[in-house]
C-alpha atoms as a printed R data frame, in Angstrom:
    type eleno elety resid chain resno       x       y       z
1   ATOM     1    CA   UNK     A     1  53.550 -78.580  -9.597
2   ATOM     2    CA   UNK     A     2  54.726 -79.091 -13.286
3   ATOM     3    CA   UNK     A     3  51.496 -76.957 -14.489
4   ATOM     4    CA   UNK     A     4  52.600 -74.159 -11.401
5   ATOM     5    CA   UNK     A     5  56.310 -74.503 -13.337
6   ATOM     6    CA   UNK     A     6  54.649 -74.489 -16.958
7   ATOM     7    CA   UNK     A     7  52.748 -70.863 -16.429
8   ATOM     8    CA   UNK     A     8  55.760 -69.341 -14.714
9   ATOM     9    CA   UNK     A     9  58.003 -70.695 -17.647
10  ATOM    10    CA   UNK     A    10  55.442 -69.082 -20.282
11  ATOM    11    CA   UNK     A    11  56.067 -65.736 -21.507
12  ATOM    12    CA   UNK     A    12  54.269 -63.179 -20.772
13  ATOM    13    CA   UNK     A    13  52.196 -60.972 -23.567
14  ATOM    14    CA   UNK     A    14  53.740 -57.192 -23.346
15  ATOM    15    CA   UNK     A    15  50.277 -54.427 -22.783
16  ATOM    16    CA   UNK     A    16  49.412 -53.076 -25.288
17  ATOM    17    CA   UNK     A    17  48.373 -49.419 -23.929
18  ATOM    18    CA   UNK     A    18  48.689 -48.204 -20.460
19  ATOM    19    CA   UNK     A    19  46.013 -46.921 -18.339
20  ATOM    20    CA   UNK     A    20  47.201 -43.514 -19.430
21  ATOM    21    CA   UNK     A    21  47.475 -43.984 -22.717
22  ATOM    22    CA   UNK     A    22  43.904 -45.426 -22.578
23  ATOM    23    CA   UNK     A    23  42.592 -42.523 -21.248
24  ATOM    24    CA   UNK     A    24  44.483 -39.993 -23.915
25  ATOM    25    CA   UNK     A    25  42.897 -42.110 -26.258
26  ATOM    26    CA   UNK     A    26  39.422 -41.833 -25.335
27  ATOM    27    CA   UNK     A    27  39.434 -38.375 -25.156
28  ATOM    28    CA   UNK     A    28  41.097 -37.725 -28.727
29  ATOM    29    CA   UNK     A    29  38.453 -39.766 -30.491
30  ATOM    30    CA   UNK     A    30  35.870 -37.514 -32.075
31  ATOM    31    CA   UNK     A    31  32.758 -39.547 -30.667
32  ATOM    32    CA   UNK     A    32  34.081 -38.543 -26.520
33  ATOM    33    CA   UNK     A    33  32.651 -35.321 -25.589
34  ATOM    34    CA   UNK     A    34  33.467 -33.987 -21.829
35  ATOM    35    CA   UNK     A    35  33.439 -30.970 -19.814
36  ATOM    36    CA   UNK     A    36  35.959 -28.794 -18.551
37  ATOM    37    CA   UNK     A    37  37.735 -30.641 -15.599
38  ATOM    38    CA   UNK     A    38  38.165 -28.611 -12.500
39  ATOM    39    CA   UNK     A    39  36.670 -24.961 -11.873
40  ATOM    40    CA   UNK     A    40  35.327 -23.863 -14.879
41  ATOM    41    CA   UNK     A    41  37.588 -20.300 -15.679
42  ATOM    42    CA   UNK     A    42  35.427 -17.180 -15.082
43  ATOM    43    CA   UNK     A    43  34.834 -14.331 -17.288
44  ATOM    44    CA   UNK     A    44  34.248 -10.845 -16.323
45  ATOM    45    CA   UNK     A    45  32.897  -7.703 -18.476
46  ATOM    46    CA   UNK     A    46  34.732  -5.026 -17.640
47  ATOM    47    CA   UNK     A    47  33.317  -1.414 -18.332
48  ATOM    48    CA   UNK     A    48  35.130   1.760 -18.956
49  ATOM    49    CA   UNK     A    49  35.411   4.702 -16.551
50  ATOM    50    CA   UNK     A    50  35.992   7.349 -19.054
51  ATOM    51    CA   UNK     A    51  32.526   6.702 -21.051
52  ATOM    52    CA   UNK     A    52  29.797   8.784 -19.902
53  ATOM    53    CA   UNK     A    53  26.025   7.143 -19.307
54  ATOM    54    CA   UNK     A    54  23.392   8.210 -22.012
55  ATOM    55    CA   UNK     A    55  19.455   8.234 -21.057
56  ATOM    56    CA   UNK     A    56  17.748   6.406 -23.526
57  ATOM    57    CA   UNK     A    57  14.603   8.493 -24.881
58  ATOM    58    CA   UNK     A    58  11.205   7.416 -22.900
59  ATOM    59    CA   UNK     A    59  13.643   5.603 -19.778
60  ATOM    60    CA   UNK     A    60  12.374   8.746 -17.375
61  ATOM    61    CA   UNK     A    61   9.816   7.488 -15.120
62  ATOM    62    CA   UNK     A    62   6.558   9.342 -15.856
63  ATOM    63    CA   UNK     A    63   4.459  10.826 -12.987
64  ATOM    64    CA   UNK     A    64   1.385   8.851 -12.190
65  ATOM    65    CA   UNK     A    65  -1.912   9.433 -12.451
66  ATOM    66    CA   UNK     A    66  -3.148   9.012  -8.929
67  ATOM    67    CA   UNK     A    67  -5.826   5.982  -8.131
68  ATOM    68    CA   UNK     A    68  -9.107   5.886  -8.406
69  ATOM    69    CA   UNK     A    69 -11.344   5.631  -5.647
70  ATOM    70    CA   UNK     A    70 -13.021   2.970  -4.595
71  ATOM    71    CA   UNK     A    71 -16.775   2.830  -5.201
72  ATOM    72    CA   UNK     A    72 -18.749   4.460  -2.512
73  ATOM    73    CA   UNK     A    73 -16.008   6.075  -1.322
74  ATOM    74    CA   UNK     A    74 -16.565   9.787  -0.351
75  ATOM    75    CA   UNK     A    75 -15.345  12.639   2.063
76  ATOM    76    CA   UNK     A    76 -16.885  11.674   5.749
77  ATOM    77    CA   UNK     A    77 -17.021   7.290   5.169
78  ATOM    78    CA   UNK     A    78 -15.729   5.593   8.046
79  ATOM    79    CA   UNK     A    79 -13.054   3.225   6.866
80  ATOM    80    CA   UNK     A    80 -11.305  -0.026   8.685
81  ATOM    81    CA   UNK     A    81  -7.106  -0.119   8.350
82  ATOM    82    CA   UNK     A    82  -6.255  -3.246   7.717
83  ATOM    83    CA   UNK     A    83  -2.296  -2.932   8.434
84  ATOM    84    CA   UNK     A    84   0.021  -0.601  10.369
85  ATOM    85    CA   UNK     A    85   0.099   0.385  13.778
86  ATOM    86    CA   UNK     A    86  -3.610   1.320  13.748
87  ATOM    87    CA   UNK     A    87  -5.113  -1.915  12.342
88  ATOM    88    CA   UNK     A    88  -8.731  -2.891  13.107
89  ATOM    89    CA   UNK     A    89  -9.281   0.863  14.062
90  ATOM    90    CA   UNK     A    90 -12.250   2.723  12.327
91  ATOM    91    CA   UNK     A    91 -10.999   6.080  10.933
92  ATOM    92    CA   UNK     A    92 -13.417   8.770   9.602
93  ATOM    93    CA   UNK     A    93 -11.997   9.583   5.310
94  ATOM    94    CA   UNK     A    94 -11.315  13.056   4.311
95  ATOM    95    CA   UNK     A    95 -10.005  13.495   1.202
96  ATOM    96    CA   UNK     A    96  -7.621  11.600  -1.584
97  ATOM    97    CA   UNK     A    97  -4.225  13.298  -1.430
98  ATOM    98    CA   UNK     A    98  -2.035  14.074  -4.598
99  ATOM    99    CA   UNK     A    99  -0.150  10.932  -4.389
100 ATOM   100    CA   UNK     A   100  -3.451   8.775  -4.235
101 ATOM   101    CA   UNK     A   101  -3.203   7.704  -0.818
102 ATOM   102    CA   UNK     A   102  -5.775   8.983   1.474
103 ATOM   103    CA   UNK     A   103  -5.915  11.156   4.292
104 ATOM   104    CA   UNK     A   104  -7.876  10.208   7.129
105 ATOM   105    CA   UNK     A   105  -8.386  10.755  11.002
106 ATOM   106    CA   UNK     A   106  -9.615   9.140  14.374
107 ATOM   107    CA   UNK     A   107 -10.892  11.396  15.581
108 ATOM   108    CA   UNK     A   108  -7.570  11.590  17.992
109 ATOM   109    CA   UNK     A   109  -9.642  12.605  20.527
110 ATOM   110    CA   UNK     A   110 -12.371  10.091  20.174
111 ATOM   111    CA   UNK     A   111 -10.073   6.834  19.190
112 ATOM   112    CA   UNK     A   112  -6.127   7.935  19.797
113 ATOM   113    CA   UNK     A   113  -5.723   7.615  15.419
114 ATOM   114    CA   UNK     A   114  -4.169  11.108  13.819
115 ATOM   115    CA   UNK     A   115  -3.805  12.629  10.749
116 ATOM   116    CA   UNK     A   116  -2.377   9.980   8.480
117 ATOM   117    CA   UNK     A   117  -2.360   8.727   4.990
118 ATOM   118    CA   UNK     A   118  -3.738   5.362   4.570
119 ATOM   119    CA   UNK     A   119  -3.515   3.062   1.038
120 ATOM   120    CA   UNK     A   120  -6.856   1.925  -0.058
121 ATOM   121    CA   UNK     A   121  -5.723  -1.085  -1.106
122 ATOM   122    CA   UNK     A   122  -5.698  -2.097   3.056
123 ATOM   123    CA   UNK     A   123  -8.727  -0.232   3.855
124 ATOM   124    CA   UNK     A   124 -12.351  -1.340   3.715
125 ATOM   125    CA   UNK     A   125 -14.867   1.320   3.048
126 ATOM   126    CA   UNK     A   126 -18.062   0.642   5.237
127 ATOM   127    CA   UNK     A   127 -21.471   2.209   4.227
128 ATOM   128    CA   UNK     A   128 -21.423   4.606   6.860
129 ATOM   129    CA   UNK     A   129 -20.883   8.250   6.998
130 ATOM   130    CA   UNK     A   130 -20.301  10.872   9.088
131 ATOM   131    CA   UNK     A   131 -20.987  14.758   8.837
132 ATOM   132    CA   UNK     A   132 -17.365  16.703   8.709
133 ATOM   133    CA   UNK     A   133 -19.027  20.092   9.734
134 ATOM   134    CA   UNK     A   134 -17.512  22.006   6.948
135 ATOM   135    CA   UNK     A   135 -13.930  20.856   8.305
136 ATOM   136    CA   UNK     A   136 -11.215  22.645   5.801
137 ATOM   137    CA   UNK     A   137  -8.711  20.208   5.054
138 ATOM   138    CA   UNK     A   138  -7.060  21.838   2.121
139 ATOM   139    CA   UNK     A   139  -3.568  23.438   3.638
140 ATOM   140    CA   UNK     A   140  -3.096  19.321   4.578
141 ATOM   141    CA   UNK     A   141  -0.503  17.722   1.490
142 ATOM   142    CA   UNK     A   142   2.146  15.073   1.590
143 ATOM   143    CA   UNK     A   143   4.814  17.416   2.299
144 ATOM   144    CA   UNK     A   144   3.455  17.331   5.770
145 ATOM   145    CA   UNK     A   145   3.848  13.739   6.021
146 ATOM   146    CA   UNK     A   146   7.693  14.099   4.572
147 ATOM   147    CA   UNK     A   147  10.310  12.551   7.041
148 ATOM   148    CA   UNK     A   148  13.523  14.638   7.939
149 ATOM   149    CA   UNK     A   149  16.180  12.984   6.279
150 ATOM   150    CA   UNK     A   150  18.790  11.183   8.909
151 ATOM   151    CA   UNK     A   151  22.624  12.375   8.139
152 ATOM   152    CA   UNK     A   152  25.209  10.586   7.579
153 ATOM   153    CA   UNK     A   153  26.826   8.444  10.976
154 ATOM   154    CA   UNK     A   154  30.379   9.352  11.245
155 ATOM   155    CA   UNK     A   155  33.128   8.152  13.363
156 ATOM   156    CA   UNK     A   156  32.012   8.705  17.248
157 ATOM   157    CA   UNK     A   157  34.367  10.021  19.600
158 ATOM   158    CA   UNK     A   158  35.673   9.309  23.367
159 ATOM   159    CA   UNK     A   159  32.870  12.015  23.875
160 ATOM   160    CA   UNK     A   160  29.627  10.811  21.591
161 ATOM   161    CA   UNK     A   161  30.120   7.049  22.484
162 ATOM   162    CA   UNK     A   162  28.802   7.932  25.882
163 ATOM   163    CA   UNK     A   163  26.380  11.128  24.566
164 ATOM   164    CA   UNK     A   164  22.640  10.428  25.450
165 ATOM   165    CA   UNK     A   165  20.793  10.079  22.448
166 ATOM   166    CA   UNK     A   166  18.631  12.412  20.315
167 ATOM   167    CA   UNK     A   167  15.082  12.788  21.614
168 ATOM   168    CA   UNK     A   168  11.942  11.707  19.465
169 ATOM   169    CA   UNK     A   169  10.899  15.375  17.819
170 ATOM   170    CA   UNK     A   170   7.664  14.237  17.338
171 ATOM   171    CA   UNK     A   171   5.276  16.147  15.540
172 ATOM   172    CA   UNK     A   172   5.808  19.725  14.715
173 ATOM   173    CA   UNK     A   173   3.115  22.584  16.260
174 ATOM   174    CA   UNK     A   174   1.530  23.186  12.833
175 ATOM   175    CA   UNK     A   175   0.410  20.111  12.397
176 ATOM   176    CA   UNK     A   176  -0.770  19.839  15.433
177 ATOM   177    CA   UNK     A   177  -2.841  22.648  14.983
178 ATOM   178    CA   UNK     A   178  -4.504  20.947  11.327
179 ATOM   179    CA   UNK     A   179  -5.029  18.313  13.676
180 ATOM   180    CA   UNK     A   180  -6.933  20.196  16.391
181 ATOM   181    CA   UNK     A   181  -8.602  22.698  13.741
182 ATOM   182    CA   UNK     A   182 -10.438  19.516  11.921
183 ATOM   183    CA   UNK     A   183 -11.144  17.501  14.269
184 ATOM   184    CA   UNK     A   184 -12.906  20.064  16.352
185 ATOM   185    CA   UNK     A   185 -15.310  20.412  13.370
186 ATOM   186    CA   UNK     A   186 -15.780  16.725  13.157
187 ATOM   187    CA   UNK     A   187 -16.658  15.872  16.896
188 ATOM   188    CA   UNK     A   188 -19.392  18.473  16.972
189 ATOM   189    CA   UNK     A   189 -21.712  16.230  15.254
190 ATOM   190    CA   UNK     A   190 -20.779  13.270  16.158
191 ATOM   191    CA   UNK     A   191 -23.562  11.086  18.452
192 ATOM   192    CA   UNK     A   192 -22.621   9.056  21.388
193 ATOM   193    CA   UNK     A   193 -23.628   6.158  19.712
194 ATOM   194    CA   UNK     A   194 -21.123   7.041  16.817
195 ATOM   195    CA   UNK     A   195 -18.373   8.333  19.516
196 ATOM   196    CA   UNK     A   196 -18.491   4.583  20.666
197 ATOM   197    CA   UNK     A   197 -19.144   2.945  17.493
198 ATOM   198    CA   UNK     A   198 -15.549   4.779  16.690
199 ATOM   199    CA   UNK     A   199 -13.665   4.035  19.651
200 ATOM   200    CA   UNK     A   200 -14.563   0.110  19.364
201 ATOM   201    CA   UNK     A   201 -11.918  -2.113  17.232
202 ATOM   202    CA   UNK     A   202 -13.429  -3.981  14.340
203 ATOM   203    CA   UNK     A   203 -12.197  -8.152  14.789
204 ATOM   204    CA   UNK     A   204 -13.795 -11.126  13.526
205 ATOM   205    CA   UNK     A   205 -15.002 -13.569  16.136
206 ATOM   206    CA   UNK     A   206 -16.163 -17.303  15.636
207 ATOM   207    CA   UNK     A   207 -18.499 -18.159  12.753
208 ATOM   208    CA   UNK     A   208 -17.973 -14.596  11.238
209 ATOM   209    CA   UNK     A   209 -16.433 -14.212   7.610
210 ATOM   210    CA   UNK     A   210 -15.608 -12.176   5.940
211 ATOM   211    CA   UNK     A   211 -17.239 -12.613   2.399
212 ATOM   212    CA   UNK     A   212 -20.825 -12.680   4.128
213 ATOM   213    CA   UNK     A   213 -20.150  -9.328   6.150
214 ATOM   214    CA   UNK     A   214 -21.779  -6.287   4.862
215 ATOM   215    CA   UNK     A   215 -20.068  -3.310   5.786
């Protein structure tokens, strides 16, 4: 008890430095270095409206030179797709287009695949070849591919929420014709043997790969 007494009787040392002082302390010496407490301020560019935009010399995109073809690759090969709706189909090549993709065809009649472009980059050229029968193919660009451009959806009314939609176009009559006009001149020489080697869908089975296949 007289030791209990003796400590309460002592005086007590004042602090020195509160917690917050402590603190202010640590940051003002020139050793402490810290980041920004908090969300760190954001700082915009902002760009003037009245300043027109100047084309720097050589920024214009310069037409391309269109691919080359791959080697072995002539009018009348029969090629495999490798993507698109038509993949694994064999498709007879007709010509390289101004854009560099080509433009080949089923036969529709013979294996359902129409005048289309293809990118020979997903194509594998095979080693065989077919006769076009003098088939002119030269009226047949990539303006004829060219999509209709869809305008602009506005706000529908009591009337056009309940409107039946706009029927699939599909293809227009002259292009139908091209269609008609070269593969007529393809299918005349064309075997039975090639008629079904066409129709039939090129897939790998077991114990087949690729890099051992010669096409």
């Amino acid at each position: 008890l007289a030791q209990a007494a003796a400590r309460l009787e002592a005086p007590r040392t004042p602090q020195s430095s509160s917690p917050f002082r402590l603190r202010r302390s640590l940051l003002d010496s020139p050793g402490c270095i810290m980041g920004k407490a908090g969300q760190a301020k954001q700082v915009f560019r902002k760009y003037g409206t009245k300043k027109k935009a100047t084309k720097v010399k050589g920024s214009e995109e310069k037409p391309r030179a269109p691919a080359k073809l791959k080697k072995g690759l002539t009018p009348g090969s029969i090629l495999i797709l490798l993507c698109g709706r038509f993949k694994g189909r064999r498709v007879v090549f007709l010509k390289q287009l101004e854009s560099g993709l080509l433009l080949v065809t089923g036969p529709f009649k013979v294996n359902g695949v129409p005048l289309r472009r293809a990118n020979q980059r997903y194509c594998i050229a095979t080693s065989t070849k077919v006769d076009l029968g003098g088939a002119s193919m030269d009226d047949v660009t990539d303006a004829d591919f060219a999509r209709e451009k869809k305008k602009a959806k506005g706000k529908k009314d009591a009337d056009g929420m309940f409107a039946a939609p706009a029927a699939n176009a599909g293809r227009p009559d002259a292009m139908k014709a091209k269609q008609t006009k070269i593969d007529g001149a393809i299918s005349k020489g064309l075997s039975p043997d090639m008629k079904g080697y066409l129709k039939a869908r090129f897939s790998l089975t077991a114990r087949m790969f690729p890099h051992e296949l010669k096409f």
